[in-house]
Short mmCIF file of C-alpha atoms and ligand atoms in Angstrom, two decimals:
data_model
loop_
_atom_site.label_atom_id
_atom_site.label_comp_id
_atom_site.label_asym_id
_atom_site.label_seq_id
_atom_site.Cartn_x
_atom_site.Cartn_y
_atom_site.Cartn_z
CA MET F 1 68.83 111.91 123.49
CA GLU F 2 71.96 114.00 123.38
CA LYS F 3 73.20 114.98 120.05
CA CYS F 4 76.49 115.23 118.23
CA GLU F 5 77.08 117.20 115.10
CA ALA F 6 80.03 116.89 112.80
CA LYS F 7 80.55 118.58 109.50
CA VAL F 8 81.58 116.24 106.74
CA TRP F 9 82.73 117.19 103.26
CA TYR F 10 82.58 114.81 100.38
CA ILE F 11 85.07 115.88 97.78
CA ARG F 12 84.79 114.53 94.30
CA PRO F 13 86.23 115.59 90.94
CA GLN F 14 83.72 117.47 88.76
CA LYS F 15 84.25 115.36 85.66
CA LYS F 16 84.41 111.57 85.60
CA ASN F 17 87.99 110.25 85.63
CA ALA F 18 89.31 113.73 86.36
CA VAL F 19 92.16 113.86 88.84
CA LEU F 20 91.33 115.63 92.05
CA GLU F 21 93.84 117.72 93.84
CA ASN F 22 93.51 117.29 97.59
CA PRO F 23 92.57 120.44 99.46
CA LYS F 24 95.50 122.00 101.30
CA GLN F 25 93.54 122.50 104.50
CA LEU F 26 90.50 120.98 106.12
CA GLY F 27 88.59 122.10 109.16
CA ILE F 28 86.50 119.77 111.31
CA SER F 29 84.46 121.00 114.20
CA TYR F 30 82.37 118.96 116.59
CA THR F 31 79.71 120.90 118.41
CA GLY F 32 76.88 119.97 120.70
CA ALA F 33 76.97 117.20 123.26
CA PHE F 34 78.27 113.74 122.65
CA PRO F 35 76.88 111.01 124.93
CA ILE F 36 79.04 110.35 127.98
CA TYR F 37 78.86 106.69 128.81
CA LYS F 38 79.29 105.93 132.47
CA ASP F 39 76.30 103.86 133.40
CA GLU F 40 75.09 100.35 132.64
CA TYR F 41 73.05 101.41 129.62
CA ASN F 42 75.94 101.17 127.21
CA PHE F 43 76.65 97.58 126.18
CA THR F 44 79.56 97.95 123.90
CA ASP F 45 82.91 99.54 123.22
CA PHE F 46 85.28 98.90 120.35
CA LYS F 47 88.10 100.59 118.50
CA GLY F 48 85.70 102.31 116.11
CA LEU F 49 83.72 104.11 118.81
CA ILE F 50 84.44 107.66 119.95
CA ALA F 51 84.57 107.05 123.68
CA PHE F 52 83.72 109.81 126.16
CA ASN F 53 83.76 108.70 129.78
CA GLY F 54 83.45 112.11 131.42
CA THR F 55 87.20 112.50 132.00
CA THR F 56 88.81 111.52 128.73
CA LEU F 57 87.95 111.28 125.06
CA ARG F 58 89.39 108.54 122.87
CA ALA F 59 88.97 108.46 119.09
CA SER F 60 91.02 106.08 116.97
CA GLU F 61 91.43 106.20 113.19
CA GLN F 62 88.77 103.45 112.97
CA SER F 63 86.22 105.89 114.44
CA LYS F 64 86.78 108.20 111.44
CA TRP F 65 87.07 111.34 113.56
CA TYR F 66 88.91 112.94 110.63
CA PRO F 67 88.39 112.40 106.88
CA ILE F 68 89.83 109.06 105.83
CA ILE F 69 91.29 108.95 102.35
CA TYR F 70 89.84 106.14 100.30
CA ASP F 71 91.64 104.80 97.22
CA VAL F 72 88.79 103.79 94.95
CA LYS F 73 90.98 102.01 92.41
CA LYS F 74 92.69 99.77 94.96
CA ASP F 75 89.65 99.56 97.25
CA GLN F 76 91.82 100.57 100.20
CA GLN F 77 91.38 103.02 103.05
CA LEU F 78 94.51 104.96 103.89
CA GLU F 79 94.46 105.06 107.68
CA GLN F 80 98.16 105.78 108.10
CA VAL F 81 98.89 109.34 107.05
CA THR F 82 101.41 112.12 107.60
CA PHE F 83 99.79 115.09 109.25
CA ASP F 84 100.01 118.60 110.61
CA ILE F 85 96.97 119.16 112.82
CA THR F 86 95.96 121.80 115.31
CA VAL F 87 93.58 120.45 117.93
CA GLU F 88 91.53 122.71 120.12
CA SER F 89 89.38 121.40 122.95
CA LYS F 90 88.10 123.92 125.46
CA ASN F 91 88.56 122.08 128.74
CA ALA F 92 91.44 119.80 127.78
CA VAL F 93 94.43 119.72 130.13
CA GLN F 94 96.34 117.28 127.88
CA ILE F 95 95.96 116.52 124.19
CA PHE F 96 97.65 113.63 122.42
CA VAL F 97 97.62 112.72 118.75
CA ASN F 98 99.29 109.41 117.95
CA GLY F 99 102.53 110.05 116.08
CA ASP F 100 103.55 113.07 118.17
CA LEU F 101 103.99 113.69 121.91
CA PRO F 102 101.23 114.66 124.36
CA LYS F 103 100.94 118.42 124.78
CA ALA F 104 99.20 120.80 127.17
CA GLY F 105 95.73 121.93 126.10
CA PRO F 106 93.45 123.60 125.24
CA LEU F 107 95.20 124.27 121.90
CA ALA F 108 98.17 122.41 120.45
CA ASN F 109 99.73 121.51 117.14
CA PHE F 110 100.69 117.94 116.22
CA ARG F 111 102.81 116.69 113.36
CA SER F 112 104.08 113.43 112.00
CA ALA F 113 106.34 113.07 108.96
CA THR F 114 105.91 109.27 109.24
CA PRO F 115 102.54 107.92 108.10
CA LEU F 116 100.67 106.80 111.24
CA ALA F 117 97.10 106.43 112.45
CA PRO F 118 96.33 109.74 114.23
CA MET F 119 94.40 108.48 117.24
CA LEU F 120 93.21 111.22 119.57
CA PHE F 121 93.30 111.08 123.39
CA ILE F 122 92.15 114.20 125.22
CA GLY F 123 91.43 114.92 128.86
CA ASP F 124 92.66 115.74 132.30
CA TYR F 125 95.44 113.20 132.81
CA LYS F 126 99.08 112.77 133.85
CA VAL F 127 101.96 111.63 131.64
CA GLN F 128 104.57 109.19 132.99
CA GLN F 129 107.76 108.37 131.19
CA THR F 130 110.38 105.60 131.06
CA ALA F 131 113.33 105.04 128.69
CA ASN F 132 111.21 103.18 126.14
CA ALA F 133 107.65 104.30 126.69
CA LEU F 134 105.20 107.01 127.64
CA PHE F 135 102.23 106.26 129.88
CA LEU F 136 99.13 108.41 129.63
CA ASN F 137 96.63 108.57 132.49
CA THR F 138 98.47 105.92 134.57
CA ASN F 139 99.47 106.10 138.19
CA MET F 140 102.34 103.62 138.51
CA ASN F 141 105.29 103.72 140.90
CA LYS F 142 108.87 103.38 139.68
CA ALA F 143 109.10 99.64 140.37
CA GLN F 144 105.84 98.97 138.52
CA LEU F 145 106.99 101.00 135.52
CA ALA F 146 110.28 99.07 135.40
CA VAL F 147 108.59 95.65 135.49
CA PHE F 148 106.06 96.67 132.87
CA GLU F 149 108.82 97.92 130.59
CA LYS F 150 110.87 94.74 131.06
CA GLU F 151 107.97 92.48 130.03
CA ILE F 152 107.24 94.56 126.91
CA ALA F 153 110.94 94.63 125.95
CA GLU F 154 111.07 90.84 126.19
CA ILE F 155 108.12 90.47 123.78
CA LYS F 156 109.70 92.90 121.31
CA ALA F 157 113.05 91.07 121.48
CA TYR F 158 111.31 87.76 120.74
CA TYR F 159 109.55 89.14 117.64
CA ASN F 160 112.78 90.68 116.41
CA LYS F 161 114.44 87.28 116.80
CA VAL F 162 111.81 85.28 114.90
CA LEU F 163 110.71 87.87 112.31
CA ALA F 164 114.06 89.64 111.81
CA ILE F 165 112.49 93.11 111.97
CA PRO F 166 113.33 95.21 115.03
CA TYR F 167 110.64 97.10 116.91
CA ASP F 168 112.56 100.07 118.27
CA THR F 169 109.87 102.72 118.43
CA LYS F 170 108.80 103.89 121.87
CA ASN F 171 105.31 102.79 122.83
CA ILE F 172 102.59 104.94 124.32
CA PHE F 173 100.37 103.08 126.79
CA ILE F 174 97.00 104.68 127.43
CA GLU F 175 94.86 103.80 130.43
CA HIS F 176 91.26 104.97 130.49
CA THR F 177 88.01 104.22 132.26
CA ALA F 178 85.84 101.77 130.37
CA ILE F 179 82.64 103.15 128.93
CA GLU F 180 81.09 99.70 128.92
CA LYS F 181 80.03 98.52 132.35
CA PHE F 182 78.07 95.47 131.28
CA ASN F 183 80.67 92.95 132.43
CA LYS F 184 82.07 94.22 135.67
CA GLY F 185 85.84 94.31 135.69
CA ARG F 186 86.12 93.68 132.00
CA THR F 187 89.22 95.16 130.42
CA TRP F 188 90.09 95.22 126.78
CA GLY F 189 92.57 96.97 124.55
CA PHE F 190 93.68 97.77 121.06
CA ALA F 191 96.73 99.02 119.21
CA SER F 192 97.18 102.01 116.94
CA TYR F 193 100.92 101.69 116.42
CA PRO F 194 102.88 102.73 118.44
CA SER F 195 100.09 103.35 120.98
CA ILE F 196 98.33 100.65 122.97
CA ALA F 197 95.13 101.67 124.72
CA ILE F 198 93.67 99.72 127.63
CA ALA F 199 90.11 100.35 128.75
CA GLY F 200 88.94 99.43 132.23
CA GLY F 201 92.23 98.46 133.83
CA ASN F 202 94.66 99.94 136.28
CA LEU F 203 98.11 99.20 134.86
CA GLY F 204 99.90 99.58 138.18
CA GLU F 205 97.67 96.98 139.83
CA THR F 206 98.55 94.39 137.17
CA ILE F 207 102.20 94.25 138.29
CA ASP F 208 103.64 91.76 140.78
CA GLU F 209 106.49 93.86 142.18
CA VAL F 210 108.00 91.01 144.23
CA ASN F 211 108.29 88.49 141.39
CA LYS F 212 108.76 91.21 138.76
CA LYS F 213 106.09 90.04 136.35
CA PHE F 214 102.43 90.49 135.47
CA LYS F 215 100.21 89.13 138.27
CA ASP F 216 97.79 87.59 135.82
CA SER F 217 99.28 85.17 133.28
CA THR F 218 96.81 86.33 130.60
CA ASP F 219 98.40 89.81 130.53
CA TYR F 220 101.56 88.63 128.76
CA PRO F 221 99.68 87.09 125.80
CA PHE F 222 97.43 90.17 125.73
CA TYR F 223 100.36 92.56 125.26
CA ALA F 224 102.09 90.08 122.93
CA HIS F 225 98.99 90.23 120.70
CA GLU F 226 98.93 94.05 120.72
CA ILE F 227 102.69 94.33 120.11
CA ALA F 228 102.34 91.86 117.19
CA HIS F 229 100.08 94.41 115.50
CA TYR F 230 103.20 96.42 114.74
CA TYR F 231 104.04 93.63 112.30
CA PHE F 232 100.56 92.71 111.11
CA GLY F 233 98.88 96.09 111.03
CA ASN F 234 101.74 98.43 110.37
CA VAL F 235 104.69 96.74 108.60
CA LEU F 236 102.06 94.85 106.61
CA GLN F 237 98.84 96.83 106.33
CA PRO F 238 96.17 94.24 105.51
CA ASN F 239 93.36 95.03 103.12
CA SER F 240 91.15 93.12 100.69
CA THR F 241 89.23 89.88 101.36
CA LEU F 242 91.58 88.39 103.97
CA PHE F 243 91.91 91.67 105.88
CA TRP F 244 90.85 90.18 109.22
CA PHE F 245 92.87 86.99 108.84
CA PHE F 246 96.07 88.91 108.11
CA LEU F 247 95.35 91.46 110.85
CA GLU F 248 94.06 89.38 113.76
CA SER F 249 94.74 85.67 113.20
CA THR F 250 98.43 86.37 112.58
CA ALA F 251 98.72 88.64 115.65
CA GLU F 252 97.02 86.01 117.80
CA TYR F 253 99.25 83.21 116.44
CA LEU F 254 102.36 85.31 117.18
CA SER F 255 101.08 85.99 120.69
CA ILE F 256 100.79 82.21 121.28
CA LYS F 257 104.38 81.76 120.06
CA ALA F 258 105.70 84.57 122.29
CA SER F 259 103.86 83.07 125.25
CA GLU F 260 105.26 79.59 124.51
CA ALA F 261 108.74 81.14 124.54
CA LYS F 262 107.93 82.69 127.93
CA PHE F 263 105.97 79.92 129.68
CA GLY F 264 107.02 76.79 127.78
CA LYS F 265 105.36 74.64 125.11
CA THR F 266 102.62 73.63 127.53
CA TYR F 267 101.18 77.13 127.05
CA GLY F 268 100.45 76.33 123.39
CA ASP F 269 99.13 72.86 124.25
CA ILE F 270 96.59 74.28 126.69
CA TYR F 271 95.69 77.11 124.31
CA PHE F 272 95.00 74.78 121.38
CA LYS F 273 93.20 72.25 123.54
CA ASN F 274 90.80 74.94 124.76
CA ALA F 275 90.44 76.52 121.32
CA THR F 276 89.63 73.24 119.58
CA ASN F 277 87.14 72.28 122.31
CA ASN F 278 85.37 75.62 121.96
CA LEU F 279 85.27 75.52 118.17
CA ARG F 280 84.11 71.95 117.50
CA LYS F 281 80.84 73.20 116.04
CA PHE F 282 82.21 76.24 114.26
CA LYS F 283 81.67 76.34 110.51
CA ALA F 284 84.20 78.42 108.59
CA VAL F 285 83.95 79.81 105.09
CA PRO F 286 87.17 78.37 103.60
CA LEU F 287 89.72 81.17 103.10
CA ASN F 288 89.85 80.49 99.34
CA LYS F 289 86.09 81.10 99.16
CA VAL F 290 85.99 84.36 101.12
CA THR F 291 84.70 87.11 98.83
CA GLU F 292 84.19 89.94 101.31
CA ILE F 293 86.01 90.91 104.46
CA ASN F 294 83.23 90.43 107.00
CA GLN F 295 82.84 86.75 106.18
CA ILE F 296 85.71 86.44 108.65
CA GLY F 297 83.79 87.36 111.80
CA GLY F 298 85.03 87.81 115.37
CA THR F 299 85.33 84.12 116.30
CA TYR F 300 86.91 83.33 112.94
CA ARG F 301 89.54 86.05 113.08
CA TYR F 302 90.57 85.72 116.74
CA SER F 303 90.04 82.02 117.50
CA TYR F 304 89.68 79.92 114.36
CA GLY F 305 92.26 81.67 112.12
CA PRO F 306 95.15 80.84 114.48
CA LEU F 307 94.22 77.14 114.12
CA ILE F 308 94.80 77.42 110.36
CA LEU F 309 98.29 78.81 111.03
CA ARG F 310 98.86 76.05 113.58
CA GLY F 311 97.91 73.61 110.78
CA LEU F 312 100.55 75.14 108.52
CA GLU F 313 103.04 74.79 111.39
CA GLN F 314 102.13 71.10 111.75
CA ILE F 315 103.04 70.51 108.09
CA ILE F 316 106.19 72.63 107.70
CA GLY F 317 107.39 73.26 111.28
CA GLU F 318 107.65 76.42 113.37
CA LYS F 319 110.78 77.83 111.77
CA ARG F 320 109.41 77.72 108.24
CA THR F 321 106.08 79.13 109.45
CA PHE F 322 108.06 82.16 110.63
CA SER F 323 109.71 82.30 107.18
CA PHE F 324 106.24 82.42 105.66
CA LEU F 325 105.18 85.24 108.03
CA LYS F 326 108.42 87.11 107.19
CA GLN F 327 107.62 86.74 103.50
CA CYS F 328 104.18 88.29 104.11
CA LEU F 329 105.78 91.21 105.96
CA ASN F 330 108.24 91.80 103.14
CA THR F 331 105.69 91.66 100.32
CA LYS F 332 104.51 95.23 99.90
CA GLY F 333 101.60 96.84 98.14
CA LYS F 334 99.59 93.74 97.25
CA PRO F 335 95.97 93.04 98.17
CA THR F 336 96.00 90.57 101.07
CA ASP F 337 93.69 88.05 99.46
CA TYR F 338 93.99 84.30 99.05
CA ALA F 339 96.36 84.67 96.05
CA PHE F 340 98.66 86.69 98.34
CA PHE F 341 98.53 83.93 100.98
CA LYS F 342 99.56 81.31 98.43
CA GLU F 343 102.17 83.45 96.70
CA CYS F 344 103.90 84.30 100.00
CA ALA F 345 103.81 80.64 101.05
CA LEU F 346 105.45 79.41 97.83
CA GLN F 347 107.98 82.25 97.79
CA SER F 348 108.97 81.49 101.37
CA GLY F 349 110.10 78.03 100.28
CA ILE F 350 106.99 75.94 100.85
CA SER F 351 106.84 73.33 98.07
CA GLN F 352 103.80 72.94 95.83
CA LYS F 353 103.27 69.51 97.36
CA GLU F 354 103.29 70.89 100.92
CA TRP F 355 100.96 73.71 99.88
CA ASN F 356 98.53 71.26 98.28
CA ALA F 357 98.48 69.16 101.46
CA PHE F 358 97.90 72.26 103.59
CA GLU F 359 95.18 73.58 101.32
CA LYS F 360 93.34 70.28 101.22
CA GLN F 361 93.44 69.69 104.99
CA PHE F 362 93.36 73.11 106.58
CA ILE F 363 91.77 75.46 104.04
CA GLU F 364 89.09 73.49 102.26
CA SER F 365 87.77 71.88 105.42
CA GLU F 366 85.06 73.89 107.16
CA ASN F 367 86.31 72.82 110.56
CA VAL F 368 89.90 71.86 111.34
CA THR F 369 89.60 71.24 115.09
CA ALA F 370 89.93 67.44 114.74
CA LEU F 371 93.26 67.91 112.93
CA ILE F 372 94.96 70.17 115.48
CA LYS F 373 97.60 68.40 117.55
CA TYR F 374 98.62 69.40 121.06
ZN1 ZN R 1 94.18 92.44 117.53
#
């Protein structure tokens, strides 16, 4: 077994209730060998894993590659931070820390005056550039880059229209070899605003240059989901009991809406038909009974949660559902628990009567699939 060593400091005030001054500088060094995954023995990859594939290293904020500040009083992790970091990696040709630009290795300094999640991407890779994005480790031609950029711009314009918050920041798209070979050809991705990382794909090959669109119709909803994390993930930074609902179910619901705008309402009909069929036997802990974040598991957050938002849409309509989502985005600094859900709903103009109907049908029920219309 190969071994990784990291030094970790726990810093606590000496006396109870004393206020601790943060240290001005911290040093973190990783030594020894970290496992390189490139065979079939590794079954999993996710945002929280430090992924070495032999060519690149990827470490998001969720992997805790640097000390994460934890606010004990509010029970919140502060993943978005301002920073001034020097990264040294002996054989690195390029180093990138989310929030700054990629720089030549093996030693470079990175800063961000805006609080962001400092994801790390190191290795021997090329950087491609367009007017609105940077592409790390891709190999696209000009036409492919233009089509890719057009599709992303369309998604951003749609969200700006319905949520009234522009998304002007340039994105960084990261392509890297998957470390999980269990399902051949599997690709997956995640967002650490404004970066979107895709594991296992070749971005250039996803583009239909003749018809100027993604070849595969599932790519548009995929990017729409990741782009939606700017809103639910960055503008609103979920925490507390409904963390996963406000992070993933909202992003997935918005991705369905963006895809309906692109492909027509039949997109949503097919989506909800499949989702309800797959979830007939699913048993959900009602959102008003969730006491800890992991009661909203993977299926709940990605597949079942969007049905709850669809239920709200069935009662108050699409436009007012967007007003509710806008209200969530504009309510700062509150724990995203059930009280937050209700407060934002009522403040967005949903009447007590409508809320009661929604709560009774779509929250208190352990399975809403029979109620979803398509
Ligand atoms: Zn997501």
